[in-house]
Every structure is written in structure tokens, then in C-alpha cells.
Amino acid sequence: MKAETSQQKSLPNWEELLQVAQQNTTAKWISRPGQIPATATISSHLHQLSPGEKPSVLLYRDTHAWCPFCERVWFALEEKQIPFETELIDLSNKPQWYKDMVPTALVPAAKIEGELVYESKDILLALEKKFDSFPLLPIAPQEKSVALDMIENFDANGLVKSGYAFLRGKPANYEQSTETIPEQIAAQLLNLQTLLRQN
């Protein structure tokens, strides 16, 4: 039997990790027995509402809770301390009502004070405009203008697209190709990594 290394001994167990998480985040999850996923994020700021009051934001997001575009909207809602509700959308079987409502049929989307906004960047900007108590952008007009330019450039320079493709771990056309061999996939991922670094 191998002796435990010092690194293995120092790894925290699940209870210790939970304690660390609870000390460093206000994020909350709700249990969904018998459903997929078994848990879902809920707003940490629902207590701000009066009894019977509905949150002014409804976030439509993926059931898997891994979509980086949904995650950045969730982070912003938490950082801005905005109470919100969540509607989970199964990306492998999107309901027709969602496809009818959202022109792109993609997540995230949000209803902000009843107004539908989709595309994560547009949702973030709408949240910033309507909820200014905890701004995430600079307040000074010139600095805010620079930040907005950076956001636009970030979207336009291909970083988001190449970064997302790299995170997925396979090229965008992987599903369509039945003859792609592992060496080709590795080469395509290397190209994506290079593109990501260049952007």
C-alpha cells in the first residue's frame, strides 16, 4: 500500500469544502427531489422583498448550470443584490414556448420588470441601467465609456467565441463530423487554444 503524500493529507473533505464555501459566498441552492438537476440556484436576496412581492427579474437559464453566459448573469444579479426567480430550460429539449419567446432560442434570457432581454451582454447592460444601487461599471462618464468600449471590443474580437469553443473541449463542427479522428480533434483544439491566447 502506498503511503499518503503530504498533498493527499492536506486535501479538504466535503464538509470542510462546504464550510469554506459558506464563509465566502452567499449563493443559495434549492433542492429539487426527483428532478434534473437535483438542485438549482436561487437568489440570495429574496428576503429584501415584502411578503407576497414578486422579484422584478426572471432569469431563464440552462438546467445543467454550466453555461458561462448564464453564470455571468447570475453572478451580476448576486453582486448587484437583485432578487430574482429562475426558470430552467432544458437545452436538449427546449420548450416550444421558449423558442417562440426568444428569437435566438438560446440561454440566458431574462424578463426585467416584464421586458424580455436576451444575450448575456445585453442582459448585463440592462441590469446595470435599471438597478444602479450596486454598479458594476465605473460611475464617472469617461471611465464608463472606456469600459463599454472594452466590452464591445471583447465581444467583437472573437475571444468569447474561441474561448467558449475551447471550454467545450471540441470544435464547433464536432457533432456534424462522423469521420474526425482524435489527432484531428487535438490539432483543432490546439488551434483554438492559440486563437484564444492571441485574442
CSV table of C-alpha atoms in Angstrom, one decimal:
chain,number,residue,atom,x,y,z
A,1,MET,CA,0.0,0.0,0.0
A,2,LYS,CA,1.4,3.4,-0.9
A,3,ALA,CA,2.0,5.9,1.8
A,4,GLU,CA,-0.2,9.1,1.6
A,5,THR,CA,1.7,12.1,0.3
A,6,SER,CA,1.6,15.3,2.2
A,7,GLN,CA,-0.6,16.8,-0.6
A,8,GLN,CA,-3.1,14.0,-0.2
A,9,LYS,CA,-3.3,14.5,3.5
A,10,SER,CA,-3.9,18.3,3.1
A,11,LEU,CA,-6.9,17.9,0.7
A,12,PRO,CA,-10.1,19.0,2.4
A,13,ASN,CA,-13.1,16.7,2.7
A,14,TRP,CA,-16.6,17.6,1.5
A,15,GLU,CA,-17.7,19.0,4.9
A,16,GLU,CA,-14.6,21.3,5.0
A,17,LEU,CA,-15.2,22.5,1.5
A,18,LEU,CA,-18.8,23.3,2.3
A,19,GLN,CA,-17.7,25.4,5.3
A,20,VAL,CA,-15.2,27.3,3.2
A,21,ALA,CA,-17.9,27.9,0.5
A,22,GLN,CA,-20.4,29.1,3.1
A,23,GLN,CA,-17.9,31.5,4.6
A,24,ASN,CA,-17.1,33.0,1.2
A,25,THR,CA,-20.3,33.2,-0.7
A,26,THR,CA,-24.0,34.0,-0.2
A,27,ALA,CA,-25.1,31.8,-3.1
A,28,LYS,CA,-28.0,29.5,-2.2
A,29,TRP,CA,-29.4,26.4,-3.8
A,30,ILE,CA,-32.8,24.8,-3.6
A,31,SER,CA,-33.2,21.0,-3.6
A,32,ARG,CA,-35.4,19.5,-6.4
A,33,PRO,CA,-36.1,15.9,-5.3
A,34,GLY,CA,-36.7,13.6,-8.2
A,35,GLN,CA,-35.9,16.3,-10.8
A,36,ILE,CA,-32.9,17.1,-13.0
A,37,PRO,CA,-30.9,18.9,-11.9
A,38,ALA,CA,-31.3,17.9,-8.3
A,39,THR,CA,-30.5,21.4,-7.2
A,40,ALA,CA,-30.9,24.9,-8.7
A,41,THR,CA,-29.6,28.3,-7.7
A,42,ILE,CA,-32.0,30.7,-6.0
A,43,SER,CA,-31.5,34.4,-5.3
A,44,SER,CA,-29.7,35.2,-2.1
A,45,HIS,CA,-31.7,38.5,-1.8
A,46,LEU,CA,-35.3,37.3,-1.8
A,47,HIS,CA,-35.5,38.5,1.8
A,48,GLN,CA,-35.5,42.1,0.6
A,49,LEU,CA,-38.9,41.7,-0.9
A,50,SER,CA,-42.2,42.4,1.0
A,51,PRO,CA,-44.4,39.4,1.7
A,52,GLY,CA,-46.2,38.4,-1.5
A,53,GLU,CA,-44.0,40.6,-3.6
A,54,LYS,CA,-42.6,39.0,-6.8
A,55,PRO,CA,-39.0,39.6,-7.9
A,56,SER,CA,-38.6,42.1,-10.8
A,57,VAL,CA,-36.2,39.8,-12.6
A,58,LEU,CA,-36.9,36.3,-14.0
A,59,LEU,CA,-33.8,34.6,-15.3
A,60,TYR,CA,-34.1,31.8,-17.9
A,61,ARG,CA,-31.0,29.6,-17.8
A,62,ASP,CA,-29.7,26.1,-18.6
A,63,THR,CA,-30.7,23.2,-16.4
A,64,HIS,CA,-27.0,22.0,-16.3
A,65,ALA,CA,-25.8,25.1,-14.6
A,66,TRP,CA,-22.5,25.1,-16.6
A,67,CYS,CA,-23.3,27.7,-19.3
A,68,PRO,CA,-20.7,30.5,-18.8
A,69,PHE,CA,-23.1,33.1,-20.3
A,70,CYS,CA,-25.8,32.2,-17.8
A,71,GLU,CA,-23.3,32.1,-15.0
A,72,ARG,CA,-22.1,35.7,-15.7
A,73,VAL,CA,-25.7,37.0,-15.5
A,74,TRP,CA,-26.2,35.0,-12.2
A,75,PHE,CA,-23.0,36.5,-10.8
A,76,ALA,CA,-24.1,40.0,-11.7
A,77,LEU,CA,-27.6,39.5,-10.1
A,78,GLU,CA,-25.9,38.4,-6.9
A,79,GLU,CA,-23.3,41.1,-6.9
A,80,LYS,CA,-25.9,43.8,-7.5
A,81,GLN,CA,-28.1,42.2,-4.8
A,82,ILE,CA,-31.1,41.9,-7.1
A,83,PRO,CA,-33.8,39.4,-6.0
A,84,PHE,CA,-34.7,37.2,-8.9
A,85,GLU,CA,-36.5,34.0,-9.9
A,86,THR,CA,-35.1,31.3,-12.1
A,87,GLU,CA,-36.8,29.2,-14.9
A,88,LEU,CA,-34.6,26.3,-16.0
A,89,ILE,CA,-34.5,25.5,-19.7
A,90,ASP,CA,-33.5,22.0,-20.9
A,91,LEU,CA,-31.1,22.7,-23.7
A,92,SER,CA,-31.6,19.3,-25.2
A,93,ASN,CA,-35.3,19.7,-25.3
A,94,LYS,CA,-36.2,23.4,-25.4
A,95,PRO,CA,-39.9,24.0,-24.8
A,96,GLN,CA,-41.7,25.5,-27.8
A,97,TRP,CA,-43.0,28.5,-25.7
A,98,TYR,CA,-39.3,29.4,-25.1
A,99,LYS,CA,-38.4,29.1,-28.7
A,100,ASP,CA,-41.4,31.3,-29.6
A,101,MET,CA,-40.5,33.9,-27.0
A,102,VAL,CA,-36.7,34.2,-27.6
A,103,PRO,CA,-35.7,34.8,-31.2
A,104,THR,CA,-32.3,33.1,-30.8
A,105,ALA,CA,-33.8,30.2,-28.7
A,106,LEU,CA,-30.5,30.5,-26.6
A,107,VAL,CA,-30.0,31.0,-22.9
A,108,PRO,CA,-29.7,33.1,-21.0
A,109,ALA,CA,-32.7,35.4,-21.4
A,110,ALA,CA,-34.4,37.5,-18.7
A,111,LYS,CA,-37.6,39.3,-18.1
A,112,ILE,CA,-36.6,42.5,-16.3
A,113,GLU,CA,-39.6,44.4,-15.0
A,114,GLY,CA,-41.6,42.5,-17.6
A,115,GLU,CA,-39.4,43.4,-20.5
A,116,LEU,CA,-37.7,40.5,-22.3
A,117,VAL,CA,-33.9,40.8,-22.8
A,118,TYR,CA,-31.7,38.1,-24.3
A,119,GLU,CA,-28.0,37.7,-25.0
A,120,SER,CA,-25.9,37.8,-21.8
A,121,LYS,CA,-24.2,41.1,-22.6
A,122,ASP,CA,-27.5,42.9,-23.2
A,123,ILE,CA,-28.9,41.5,-20.0
A,124,LEU,CA,-25.9,42.7,-18.0
A,125,LEU,CA,-26.2,46.2,-19.5
A,126,ALA,CA,-30.0,46.3,-18.9
A,127,LEU,CA,-29.4,45.2,-15.3
A,128,GLU,CA,-26.8,48.0,-14.9
A,129,LYS,CA,-29.2,50.6,-16.3
A,130,LYS,CA,-32.2,49.6,-14.3
A,131,PHE,CA,-30.6,48.7,-10.9
A,132,ASP,CA,-27.9,51.3,-10.1
A,133,SER,CA,-27.7,50.7,-6.3
A,134,PHE,CA,-24.6,48.5,-6.7
A,135,PRO,CA,-22.9,49.5,-10.0
A,136,LEU,CA,-20.6,47.1,-11.7
A,137,LEU,CA,-19.4,49.7,-14.2
A,138,PRO,CA,-17.5,52.9,-13.4
A,139,ILE,CA,-19.7,55.8,-12.4
A,140,ALA,CA,-17.6,58.6,-14.0
A,141,PRO,CA,-18.9,59.1,-17.6
A,142,GLN,CA,-15.4,59.0,-19.3
A,143,GLU,CA,-14.4,55.8,-17.4
A,144,LYS,CA,-17.8,54.2,-18.1
A,145,SER,CA,-17.4,55.0,-21.8
A,146,VAL,CA,-14.0,53.3,-21.8
A,147,ALA,CA,-15.4,50.3,-20.0
A,148,LEU,CA,-18.3,50.0,-22.5
A,149,ASP,CA,-15.8,50.2,-25.4
A,150,MET,CA,-13.8,47.4,-23.9
A,151,ILE,CA,-17.0,45.3,-23.5
A,152,GLU,CA,-17.9,45.9,-27.2
A,153,ASN,CA,-14.3,45.0,-28.3
A,154,PHE,CA,-14.3,41.9,-26.2
A,155,ASP,CA,-17.4,40.7,-28.0
A,156,ALA,CA,-16.2,41.7,-31.4
A,157,ASN,CA,-12.6,40.3,-31.3
A,158,GLY,CA,-13.5,36.6,-31.3
A,159,LEU,CA,-12.3,36.0,-27.7
A,160,VAL,CA,-15.8,34.9,-26.4
A,161,LYS,CA,-16.4,32.5,-29.4
A,162,SER,CA,-12.9,30.9,-29.3
A,163,GLY,CA,-12.9,30.8,-25.5
A,164,TYR,CA,-16.3,29.0,-25.4
A,165,ALA,CA,-15.3,26.6,-28.1
A,166,PHE,CA,-12.1,25.8,-26.2
A,167,LEU,CA,-14.0,25.3,-22.9
A,168,ARG,CA,-16.4,22.9,-24.6
A,169,GLY,CA,-13.3,20.8,-25.4
A,170,LYS,CA,-14.2,20.1,-29.0
A,171,PRO,CA,-14.6,22.1,-32.2
A,172,ALA,CA,-17.9,23.7,-33.1
A,173,ASN,CA,-18.4,21.3,-36.0
A,174,TYR,CA,-17.6,18.2,-34.0
A,175,GLU,CA,-21.1,16.8,-33.9
A,176,GLN,CA,-21.5,17.1,-37.6
A,177,SER,CA,-18.4,15.2,-38.4
A,178,THR,CA,-18.5,11.4,-38.1
A,179,GLU,CA,-15.0,10.8,-39.6
A,180,THR,CA,-13.0,13.2,-37.4
A,181,ILE,CA,-10.1,11.2,-35.8
A,182,PRO,CA,-8.7,12.0,-32.3
A,183,GLU,CA,-5.5,13.5,-33.9
A,184,GLN,CA,-7.6,16.0,-35.9
A,185,ILE,CA,-9.6,17.0,-32.9
A,186,ALA,CA,-6.4,17.5,-30.9
A,187,ALA,CA,-5.0,19.7,-33.7
A,188,GLN,CA,-8.2,21.7,-33.9
A,189,LEU,CA,-8.2,22.2,-30.1
A,190,LEU,CA,-4.6,23.4,-30.3
A,191,ASN,CA,-5.6,25.9,-32.9
A,192,LEU,CA,-8.5,27.1,-30.7
A,193,GLN,CA,-6.0,27.5,-27.8
A,194,THR,CA,-3.7,29.5,-29.9
A,195,LEU,CA,-6.6,31.7,-31.1
A,196,LEU,CA,-7.8,32.2,-27.6
A,197,ARG,CA,-4.3,33.4,-26.5
A,198,GLN,CA,-4.0,35.7,-29.4
A,199,ASN,CA,-7.3,37.4,-28.6
